[in-house]
Each structure stands twice: as C-alpha cells, then as structure tokens.
C-alpha cells in the first residue's frame, strides 16, 4: 500500500526509463530477455517496468483526487441534509436514490462520451458517481448521531446549530466516513482500469494499468506478461486498500478503546 | 427449610479477555431449600447474574472457565454433558430474564412458545399441551387466556410478556425458577403484580425461586434468605429479617444505610459508600471491600473467609464483632 | 415561600405521528397534557411517575429542548416558549439539565476539560485564559480530581460520568436545574453519592431543582414538594411529607402501596392490606375519555356512589383540595 504510494510519488526517480520513451528496436521483449528491461517491453517498445511504475501514479492520482472531490462534495451535502432535514434533505435524498439506482459504470461512460477522454474528465466523471456514497453515509451518520443525548446536551448549554454540527456531530461521524473513503479508493482504481481497458480512459502515452491490459489484448497469447503484470498490480493495490479499510475500521472503532 | 434442593460449592467463574482474566465470581457457596425464595443481591459487576447463569451453562463455555461443584438432585451440574444439560434446562430448572421485550420470539404465537418446552421435554400430545398452556396463562393472570393464546408477543405489554415468560418457565413444573432481575424493566405497579404472582406460585405449586436483583426493597418483601454479593463474592448470607435488622458486613450495612426511605424522611445526608468497586481484572489480594471500608485494619490485608456467626447467618469479614 | 422562578401554565406537548403514505390517519400522542406548575426559588420540586407518563417530556419542554405545542413557561417573568433562536440560546446558561444516561450524554470525542469548558466558552462567562482553571474548580466541586480534565469520557465509571454531567451543568452558572432521572442508571451505592452531591451543591450555590425520577423514595428524600404524573397529567401536587402521609389521589395511594420498603417486617404488615393495582397504563395514543386513571382506579365506584359522577366520561379538574395540596380527582371536589 505504502509501496504503491511511494512508487506513484517517486515514479520519476524510480523508473529506469521515461514512460513514453520508445525503443523501436526493442519491441515486445519478454521479461529478462534484455538486461535493460527486466520486465520486457510492450508492443511499441516502451520499458514495461517503467510503465507499471507510472501506472501506479495514474491510479493513485485518479483515485485520490476522485475521493477528495467526493469527500468535499459529499460530506457537506450529506451533513446539511442529515442535520437540517426539510426540503433540502428531500431533494438530496431523491438524487441519491436515483443515482444509486443507476448503474454507475454506464453513467460514467455516458459522461466521458459527452466530455471526451483524458485524465481530468475521468476524475470528473468518477467523482460524480462517488460523492453519492459519501453523502449517503454522512447523512445516515448525522441522522443517528443527532438523536444522541450529548447533542441535546449541547443544545441545552446554548450551542449554536453550527457549533453542534461541527464540534459534536462531525467528529463522531468521521470514522465511518473515512472508512468509506478508503474502501472507495480501490473501487475508483478498478473503475479507472475498466474505463481505460475499454479505451475510454487516460490518453496515450500516459501509462495506466487498465489500458496496458487492454492494449495487450492482441498479443497476450504469446506475450503473457503484458496482461499478467498490470493485472497483478491492480489486484495487489486493491487488496492493499481493502486491508487499509479494514485496519481503519478496527483502529477507529471507539469500543476497542474502552477499558474492559 | 428442610434439605437442600440445590447446593453450590466454591463456584468460580473467570473470563479470559485480551486485557487479563476477569474474575467475575470467586468461590461462592450457597444452598437453596425446597419451596424457598433465595434472593441474590448485588450491584452491576458483582457477579450476581454470572454466578447463577453459569450453573446452567448459559454462558458459552469458550468464553469462561467455571470451577466448583453444583449439586442438584444428586448430580453435579457442571459435569453434565450438553444434551443432559438441555434436558434439565427449562424442564427441571426454568428461567425468566430481565428484558421481556427480547426474550420471547417475536414471530411465534405465545401459545406455541409455552407449549414448546412441554412437548420437547415431556413428549405429550399437542392437544394436551395446548390445554396445559391455556391453564398456565390463566395461572399467571392473563385474562381471556383461551383467546390470547393465539396472539403474538408484540400484542402484549411488558408486564404481560413477563407473565408469559413465567408461564413458559412453569410449563414443565420445574422445581426451581431462576429470575434474573425480572422486574427491572417494569413499572412499580406492574412489578408489584409480578412479585405477588411469584409468591402465589410458590405457595400453590411449591417451587423454589432464586431471585437476582439489585433492589433491597423487593428482597425485603419477597425473600426467605438473602445472599449479598460484592466483587464476585458472597459477603453476607442470612435470613431476610436478620439481614435487615442486624446486617453484619460493612457493605450490606452501607447499602441499607445508603437507601433513601419512603417511610421516613430525614434531612440528614444519605450515608453513601464512597469509592468504586474493585477492578475484576486486577483482583485485590486483600479483602475486596477494603478500599471503601471504614472498619479496615491491618488484618484486612488477608482476605477474610466466610464464617458463621449464628447457625443461619454467615459473614465474610474479620470485624463482625465491631459492627 | 418565595417567588416562583419557573411558572408553567397550561403546558401541552403533543406528538403527531407522521401521517405518511401508508400509515393511515394521523394519531396524536398527548405526552404532556395541560400541565400547571410553579417551582419556587431555592426549592426542589420532585416529579414522579411511571415510564411513559410524560415526566421527561415535561422537563424537556420546560427547558425548550422540545417546543411545547401550547402553553407558556415563564422563567423569572420571561416566556421561554416565545423566545427563538439566538435570544433563547443566550438565556440557556440560566437553566440547565442533568441527563439520565451518563454514557450517552457526554460527547465521546471531547476531553472532559472541553465538555465542562464549553458552556463557559459559549456564554463567555470567563476570559478564555481562565477557563481551564475554572474547569478545575468545578471538577473539585463535584468531587473529581483535577487531572481528569485531560481524559475522555470512556475512561470513567457511570457515577463519575454523572458527576461530569453535573459539572457541565454547573459550568453554565445556572440557578434552575432540571435533573432528568439523574441516578436511575447508577448502582445503589453510587446513587447515594450523587444525591448527597446534588444536595450539597444546592445549598452552596442556591440552586433550584426540578428533580424527575420514578423512584418515590429518592424523590421524597431530596424534594420539598412533589408532583405525581400519570398519562401526561399532574394528578397530585403537595409537599413531600404530606404526599406520603396523606395521599389524596387514588393513583398516588396505589403507587405508594406498590413500592417495596427495605424492611421485611413493614413489608409483611403492608402486604396484608395492600391493594394491588390491576391492569396496565393505557396507551397515550388512546387515553381514556374522562379521568386518565379511570381504567385502573380502585375507588371509581366510591366516586360514583358518593358524588354521582362517572369518572370514565367526566374528567376532574386539577384543584386545591386542601391548602397547598392540589389534586385532580372527583373525590375532593
């Protein structure tokens, strides 16, 4: 997990080659076939190890920005809807219902088809579906916490609505929200990989694991590493983030802090 | 009192947890006579419920370690196999729990729930079981038992459900009814009805009762003998009149003095027992009440043993003569 | 007695059950129904009743933690029901509440110092630099060590948490406190500690209490006067000794009879002539038409024979039966 993040951050220093450097004489090398390319090269002669490392950067960039945007939109909307209720809550809840009922992937594809491909569009498109999850969880959290007696007690000492929301409700709502964010990251990575696989993802020559799998389609029978390595990278990253989510859940559970 | 129906000797219940072993019950011994109502009084964490529920293996064995011996009708309950124990539970020994809202299965008719144990344990036909169930509902004071027999739990109030629980418990004519804070969730007027019912049942069908509670008021009007528990030990065991008139253990005495009395208002502050009960993980090597006791001396560093001061009155304290 | 500090007039709190798509016609629950009360400066008024009788709702609607449906609550001459938003918030430090559940009423993610300091900060009762030392003063007052300030609620036992709850209420410098079942979640030996603490604080700080509880013995011990509630209505109101020695309302009489006294001899004596109340409290959704207590009243016949009044159709008014002794029963009109 940390390793993936590390790869993403220091891709420039770590990669033996630039991700778009093409060696026309070294097309489709198998791993270990050439000493300079330990994981071989792809169909146009780019170093596969470098592309895998840069792929980590793409995945991280897309998934982290999407979750940040989702958090920035979903958290305030969910919190306001949950705390104040009324017409605003009604509208938000219906939007959430409709969006939840709609297949997210189709929706993303639709947006990308309208706006065209590229990293920013992907981030926008995935954010539009991701904030729903955050908003829904935040709203549900606030709704339950609002009924807690310490919330009544805060009103009783004369705390303003905003103070109650920010000081008493949100801090207590944060752990499930953060867990949702960390579980959301692999979902986004997977979605980005899927979109790139379909050719709707990031543009060439930027490296993306999904795209690498997609591009390897024609050669995979012989050059198995082209498909296997990026798939493995995706799988390991997702596993890592799922563990992170589980870990967070355990670490943030207040019950575990209570002395027996 | 006659001969003992149930004899518990040196019972220990320990719960291993990641933070250490919780010593919930530390060597309690008591006996229950025929037709006797024995009250076990204590505060939360005193081990009063655990000490009784563990007898019937109602606490999963993987969670706790139970030691000692429990003699009931010539067999040691702790040595029984699981099927033997199931045969005993609900048949010879019945239980009523604190929360009448969750102890009944919401999707089964109450009649079926009462019948269930009769059919299970005594193998009688459904028809006889049904008339028996209606009889029991009448016995515990449910009006129109024949009709209400077909109703579901949610159609009854809390007090009524507790009556149904008792009816279900009585179905097999057990010799012991164990009631774990059965009236704590109920209002006082309903509580009075339930207590009255239990006394009537004892009179009429002659069962013994172990009543677990924290309320000394209930004990005074209901029990024959009382065991006061503190930090997993019985600190005093006496007939009800002796306990209330001449409490010998500083804790029992403190409890009685700390109660505001309905029948006598005083302007004086209540005599509170200061401090908190000990941590059951780091169980004190001294007398467990030491920290909160005003009679403490050097001697109290050694935990006292239970000793008899009269033929019926037992206390676990070095300093009974001072009190 | 001195001036009333709080005057409750015709207070009602009705909850309408949402009449949604599928739930049929709206049902009205009259949790508090036309209650009149006065709380005098420096006294403790006890409020007793069984669960669901509306005693907690009454306490909360007096403090405007839920807005009453109708009626007025005058606090030193100001009608709190009419106050809104900021004006009400600004006054809130004057009247405080102690809550029943010491586990749910403290924010688990705030340090004790912040919990107790919050009312001081909100109402700017002390300069910010002095809040910490004021918090420590209050901790000492409620019998807690000063280094507890830097710990979190989950590190404390129920009794200690209740002391923290009391400290938070005191931090606002109130003169009127509603204590909503402050000891019913605590163990017997701890209850006495909290009762004594509340009494000491009352004397030290000249506080006025509205003490809500279901345990009559506790209420009798701590309060000067006592109000008995049943199904949203006050049934009887007088000083605490009189209510025990000379209860007028049949409900009060049966309630007193049902409470066990920790004395085996007395219990045997009482058992011989105890009249057990039949049945259960009717649902507040569907209260009896006449007197709220008529479905269980053991003296209904007596009313009919002596007064020629049918309790199940005609509701009694809450009136002064003897000087300072109010009750709502036809027997005394």
PDB file of N, CA and C in Angstrom, chain A residues 90-146:
ATOM      1  N   UNK A  90     -34.927  16.371   1.366  1.00  0.00           N
ATOM      2  CA  UNK A  90     -35.797  15.620   0.457  1.00  0.00           C
ATOM      3  C   UNK A  90     -35.166  15.557  -0.936  1.00  0.00           C
ATOM      4  N   UNK A  91     -34.746  16.712  -1.439  1.00  0.00           N
ATOM      5  CA  UNK A  91     -34.157  16.769  -2.780  1.00  0.00           C
ATOM      6  C   UNK A  91     -32.898  15.906  -2.840  1.00  0.00           C
ATOM      7  N   UNK A  92     -32.012  16.092  -1.843  1.00  0.00           N
ATOM      8  CA  UNK A  92     -30.759  15.335  -1.827  1.00  0.00           C
ATOM      9  C   UNK A  92     -31.021  13.832  -1.772  1.00  0.00           C
ATOM     10  N   UNK A  93     -31.954  13.457  -0.905  1.00  0.00           N
ATOM     11  CA  UNK A  93     -32.236  12.026  -0.773  1.00  0.00           C
ATOM     12  C   UNK A  93     -32.735  11.439  -2.084  1.00  0.00           C
ATOM     13  N   UNK A  94     -33.579  12.195  -2.787  1.00  0.00           N
ATOM     14  CA  UNK A  94     -34.084  11.675  -4.058  1.00  0.00           C
ATOM     15  C   UNK A  94     -32.945  11.555  -5.073  1.00  0.00           C
ATOM     16  N   UNK A  95     -32.070  12.579  -5.105  1.00  0.00           N
ATOM     17  CA  UNK A  95     -30.930  12.491  -6.029  1.00  0.00           C
ATOM     18  C   UNK A  95     -30.101  11.251  -5.702  1.00  0.00           C
ATOM     19  N   UNK A  96     -29.856  11.051  -4.413  1.00  0.00           N
ATOM     20  CA  UNK A  96     -29.072   9.885  -4.006  1.00  0.00           C
ATOM     21  C   UNK A  96     -29.768   8.598  -4.440  1.00  0.00           C
ATOM     22  N   UNK A  97     -31.070   8.537  -4.227  1.00  0.00           N
ATOM     23  CA  UNK A  97     -31.829   7.340  -4.614  1.00  0.00           C
ATOM     24  C   UNK A  97     -31.685   7.070  -6.106  1.00  0.00           C
ATOM     25  N   UNK A  98     -31.882   8.133  -6.904  1.00  0.00           N
ATOM     26  CA  UNK A  98     -31.845   7.964  -8.355  1.00  0.00           C
ATOM     27  C   UNK A  98     -30.452   7.515  -8.798  1.00  0.00           C
ATOM     28  N   UNK A  99     -29.430   8.208  -8.262  1.00  0.00           N
ATOM     29  CA  UNK A  99     -28.062   7.871  -8.657  1.00  0.00           C
ATOM     30  C   UNK A  99     -27.681   6.460  -8.239  1.00  0.00           C
ATOM     31  N   UNK A 100     -28.193   6.039  -7.062  1.00  0.00           N
ATOM     32  CA  UNK A 100     -27.863   4.697  -6.597  1.00  0.00           C
ATOM     33  C   UNK A 100     -28.506   3.645  -7.495  1.00  0.00           C
ATOM     34  N   UNK A 101     -29.705   3.967  -7.972  1.00  0.00           N
ATOM     35  CA  UNK A 101     -30.426   3.001  -8.802  1.00  0.00           C
ATOM     36  C   UNK A 101     -29.777   2.869 -10.181  1.00  0.00           C
ATOM     37  N   UNK A 102     -29.067   3.918 -10.620  1.00  0.00           N
ATOM     38  CA  UNK A 102     -28.487   3.960 -11.953  1.00  0.00           C
ATOM     39  C   UNK A 102     -27.166   3.212 -11.962  1.00  0.00           C
ATOM     40  N   UNK A 103     -26.894   2.370 -12.959  1.00  0.00           N
ATOM     41  CA  UNK A 103     -25.586   1.691 -12.986  1.00  0.00           C
ATOM     42  C   UNK A 103     -24.467   2.727 -13.147  1.00  0.00           C
ATOM     43  N   UNK A 104     -23.571   2.749 -12.181  1.00  0.00           N
ATOM     44  CA  UNK A 104     -22.563   3.800 -12.121  1.00  0.00           C
ATOM     45  C   UNK A 104     -21.647   3.776 -13.346  1.00  0.00           C
ATOM     46  N   UNK A 105     -21.287   2.573 -13.797  1.00  0.00           N
ATOM     47  CA  UNK A 105     -20.334   2.472 -14.894  1.00  0.00           C
ATOM     48  C   UNK A 105     -20.913   3.072 -16.172  1.00  0.00           C
ATOM     49  N   UNK A 106     -22.176   2.733 -16.432  1.00  0.00           N
ATOM     50  CA  UNK A 106     -22.834   3.264 -17.627  1.00  0.00           C
ATOM     51  C   UNK A 106     -22.861   4.775 -17.579  1.00  0.00           C
ATOM     52  N   UNK A 107     -23.156   5.294 -16.392  1.00  0.00           N
ATOM     53  CA  UNK A 107     -23.259   6.727 -16.210  1.00  0.00           C
ATOM     54  C   UNK A 107     -21.923   7.401 -16.509  1.00  0.00           C
ATOM     55  N   UNK A 108     -20.856   6.787 -15.988  1.00  0.00           N
ATOM     56  CA  UNK A 108     -19.522   7.338 -16.215  1.00  0.00           C
ATOM     57  C   UNK A 108     -19.189   7.311 -17.698  1.00  0.00           C
ATOM     58  N   UNK A 109     -19.500   6.191 -18.336  1.00  0.00           N
ATOM     59  CA  UNK A 109     -19.217   6.074 -19.768  1.00  0.00           C
ATOM     60  C   UNK A 109     -19.948   7.163 -20.539  1.00  0.00           C
ATOM     61  N   UNK A 110     -21.192   7.401 -20.127  1.00  0.00           N
ATOM     62  CA  UNK A 110     -22.002   8.425 -20.779  1.00  0.00           C
ATOM     63  C   UNK A 110     -21.316   9.784 -20.679  1.00  0.00           C
ATOM     64  N   UNK A 111     -20.872  10.120 -19.465  1.00  0.00           N
ATOM     65  CA  UNK A 111     -20.244  11.425 -19.269  1.00  0.00           C
ATOM     66  C   UNK A 111     -18.966  11.544 -20.090  1.00  0.00           C
ATOM     67  N   UNK A 112     -18.190  10.465 -20.076  1.00  0.00           N
ATOM     68  CA  UNK A 112     -16.930  10.517 -20.824  1.00  0.00           C
ATOM     69  C   UNK A 112     -17.190  10.646 -22.314  1.00  0.00           C
ATOM     70  N   UNK A 113     -18.246   9.970 -22.793  1.00  0.00           N
ATOM     71  CA  UNK A 113     -18.569  10.079 -24.206  1.00  0.00           C
ATOM     72  C   UNK A 113     -18.932  11.519 -24.547  1.00  0.00           C
ATOM     73  N   UNK A 114     -19.609  12.189 -23.636  1.00  0.00           N
ATOM     74  CA  UNK A 114     -20.016  13.565 -23.904  1.00  0.00           C
ATOM     75  C   UNK A 114     -18.816  14.504 -23.821  1.00  0.00           C
ATOM     76  N   UNK A 115     -18.003  14.347 -22.745  1.00  0.00           N
ATOM     77  CA  UNK A 115     -16.927  15.303 -22.483  1.00  0.00           C
ATOM     78  C   UNK A 115     -15.621  14.931 -23.169  1.00  0.00           C
ATOM     79  N   UNK A 116     -15.529  13.729 -23.698  1.00  0.00           N
ATOM     80  CA  UNK A 116     -14.271  13.297 -24.274  1.00  0.00           C
ATOM     81  C   UNK A 116     -13.376  12.698 -23.205  1.00  0.00           C
ATOM     82  N   UNK A 117     -12.322  11.961 -23.644  1.00  0.00           N
ATOM     83  CA  UNK A 117     -11.494  11.241 -22.691  1.00  0.00           C
ATOM     84  C   UNK A 117     -10.516  12.135 -21.952  1.00  0.00           C
ATOM     85  N   UNK A 118      -9.524  11.498 -21.362  1.00  0.00           N
ATOM     86  CA  UNK A 118      -8.487  12.253 -20.670  1.00  0.00           C
ATOM     87  C   UNK A 118      -8.639  12.187 -19.179  1.00  0.00           C
ATOM     88  N   UNK A 119      -7.507  12.378 -18.507  1.00  0.00           N
ATOM     89  CA  UNK A 119      -7.475  12.252 -17.045  1.00  0.00           C
ATOM     90  C   UNK A 119      -8.479  13.176 -16.334  1.00  0.00           C
ATOM     91  N   UNK A 120      -8.529  14.483 -16.641  1.00  0.00           N
ATOM     92  CA  UNK A 120      -9.479  15.351 -15.919  1.00  0.00           C
ATOM     93  C   UNK A 120     -10.924  14.887 -16.083  1.00  0.00           C
ATOM     94  N   UNK A 121     -11.287  14.486 -17.277  1.00  0.00           N
ATOM     95  CA  UNK A 121     -12.655  14.046 -17.496  1.00  0.00           C
ATOM     96  C   UNK A 121     -12.967  12.811 -16.673  1.00  0.00           C
ATOM     97  N   UNK A 122     -11.994  11.892 -16.634  1.00  0.00           N
ATOM     98  CA  UNK A 122     -12.219  10.672 -15.853  1.00  0.00           C
ATOM     99  C   UNK A 122     -12.442  11.023 -14.390  1.00  0.00           C
ATOM    100  N   UNK A 123     -11.616  11.934 -13.891  1.00  0.00           N
ATOM    101  CA  UNK A 123     -11.750  12.320 -12.494  1.00  0.00           C
ATOM    102  C   UNK A 123     -13.134  12.920 -12.248  1.00  0.00           C
ATOM    103  N   UNK A 124     -13.539  13.818 -13.157  1.00  0.00           N
ATOM    104  CA  UNK A 124     -14.855  14.438 -13.010  1.00  0.00           C
ATOM    105  C   UNK A 124     -15.944  13.377 -13.046  1.00  0.00           C
ATOM    106  N   UNK A 125     -15.857  12.521 -14.049  1.00  0.00           N
ATOM    107  CA  UNK A 125     -16.921  11.531 -14.231  1.00  0.00           C
ATOM    108  C   UNK A 125     -17.029  10.594 -13.026  1.00  0.00           C
ATOM    109  N   UNK A 126     -15.879  10.136 -12.529  1.00  0.00           N
ATOM    110  CA  UNK A 126     -15.934   9.213 -11.388  1.00  0.00           C
ATOM    111  C   UNK A 126     -16.360   9.935 -10.103  1.00  0.00           C
ATOM    112  N   UNK A 127     -15.984  11.216 -10.002  1.00  0.00           N
ATOM    113  CA  UNK A 127     -16.401  11.972  -8.813  1.00  0.00           C
ATOM    114  C   UNK A 127     -17.914  12.086  -8.751  1.00  0.00           C
ATOM    115  N   UNK A 128     -18.512  12.295  -9.926  1.00  0.00           N
ATOM    116  CA  UNK A 128     -19.967  12.468  -9.951  1.00  0.00           C
ATOM    117  C   UNK A 128     -20.676  11.256  -9.369  1.00  0.00           C
ATOM    118  N   UNK A 129     -20.113  10.056  -9.593  1.00  0.00           N
ATOM    119  CA  UNK A 129     -20.773   8.892  -9.000  1.00  0.00           C
ATOM    120  C   UNK A 129     -20.293   8.623  -7.579  1.00  0.00           C
ATOM    121  N   UNK A 130     -19.070   9.053  -7.245  1.00  0.00           N
ATOM    122  CA  UNK A 130     -18.511   8.687  -5.936  1.00  0.00           C
ATOM    123  C   UNK A 130     -19.043   9.524  -4.780  1.00  0.00           C
ATOM    124  N   UNK A 131     -19.388  10.783  -5.014  1.00  0.00           N
ATOM    125  CA  UNK A 131     -19.804  11.614  -3.881  1.00  0.00           C
ATOM    126  C   UNK A 131     -21.096  11.096  -3.263  1.00  0.00           C
ATOM    127  N   UNK A 132     -21.876  10.398  -4.104  1.00  0.00           N
ATOM    128  CA  UNK A 132     -23.149   9.871  -3.627  1.00  0.00           C
ATOM    129  C   UNK A 132     -22.944   8.976  -2.409  1.00  0.00           C
ATOM    130  N   UNK A 133     -21.929   8.111  -2.531  1.00  0.00           N
ATOM    131  CA  UNK A 133     -21.667   7.173  -1.433  1.00  0.00           C
ATOM    132  C   UNK A 133     -21.339   7.934  -0.154  1.00  0.00           C
ATOM    133  N   UNK A 134     -20.451   8.906  -0.290  1.00  0.00           N
ATOM    134  CA  UNK A 134     -20.032   9.684   0.884  1.00  0.00           C
ATOM    135  C   UNK A 134     -21.229  10.452   1.459  1.00  0.00           C
ATOM    136  N   UNK A 135     -21.993  11.069   0.589  1.00  0.00           N
ATOM    137  CA  UNK A 135     -23.138  11.862   1.068  1.00  0.00           C
ATOM    138  C   UNK A 135     -24.126  10.969   1.804  1.00  0.00           C
ATOM    139  N   UNK A 136     -24.348   9.780   1.253  1.00  0.00           N
ATOM    140  CA  UNK A 136     -25.324   8.895   1.870  1.00  0.00           C
ATOM    141  C   UNK A 136     -24.861   8.469   3.263  1.00  0.00           C
ATOM    142  N   UNK A 137     -23.592   8.113   3.360  1.00  0.00           N
ATOM    143  CA  UNK A 137     -23.081   7.667   4.664  1.00  0.00           C
ATOM    144  C   UNK A 137     -23.071   8.815   5.668  1.00  0.00           C
ATOM    145  N   UNK A 138     -22.641   9.990   5.216  1.00  0.00           N
ATOM    146  CA  UNK A 138     -22.617  11.137   6.117  1.00  0.00           C
ATOM    147  C   UNK A 138     -24.016  11.444   6.623  1.00  0.00           C
ATOM    148  N   UNK A 139     -24.974  11.456   5.711  1.00  0.00           N
ATOM    149  CA  UNK A 139     -26.345  11.783   6.093  1.00  0.00           C
ATOM    150  C   UNK A 139     -26.865  10.788   7.135  1.00  0.00           C
ATOM    151  N   UNK A 140     -26.614   9.492   6.852  1.00  0.00           N
ATOM    152  CA  UNK A 140     -27.101   8.470   7.783  1.00  0.00           C
ATOM    153  C   UNK A 140     -26.450   8.635   9.153  1.00  0.00           C
ATOM    154  N   UNK A 141     -25.145   8.909   9.155  1.00  0.00           N
ATOM    155  CA  UNK A 141     -24.421   9.098  10.413  1.00  0.00           C
ATOM    156  C   UNK A 141     -24.993  10.260  11.207  1.00  0.00           C
ATOM    157  N   UNK A 142     -25.161  11.382  10.525  1.00  0.00           N
ATOM    158  CA  UNK A 142     -25.650  12.591  11.205  1.00  0.00           C
ATOM    159  C   UNK A 142     -27.053  12.333  11.750  1.00  0.00           C
ATOM    160  N   UNK A 143     -27.857  11.633  10.952  1.00  0.00           N
ATOM    161  CA  UNK A 143     -29.227  11.355  11.396  1.00  0.00           C
ATOM    162  C   UNK A 143     -29.254  10.577  12.707  1.00  0.00           C
ATOM    163  N   UNK A 144     -28.385   9.568  12.821  1.00  0.00           N
ATOM    164  CA  UNK A 144     -28.383   8.803  14.077  1.00  0.00           C
ATOM    165  C   UNK A 144     -27.770   9.609  15.208  1.00  0.00           C
ATOM    166  N   UNK A 145     -26.653  10.273  14.914  1.00  0.00           N
ATOM    167  CA  UNK A 145     -25.954  10.985  15.982  1.00  0.00           C
ATOM    168  C   UNK A 145     -26.775  12.157  16.509  1.00  0.00           C
ATOM    169  N   UNK A 146     -27.588  12.740  15.625  1.00  0.00           N
ATOM    170  CA  UNK A 146     -28.408  13.893  16.007  1.00  0.00           C
ATOM    171  C   UNK A 146     -29.307  13.559  17.195  1.00  0.00           C
TER     172      UNK A 146
END
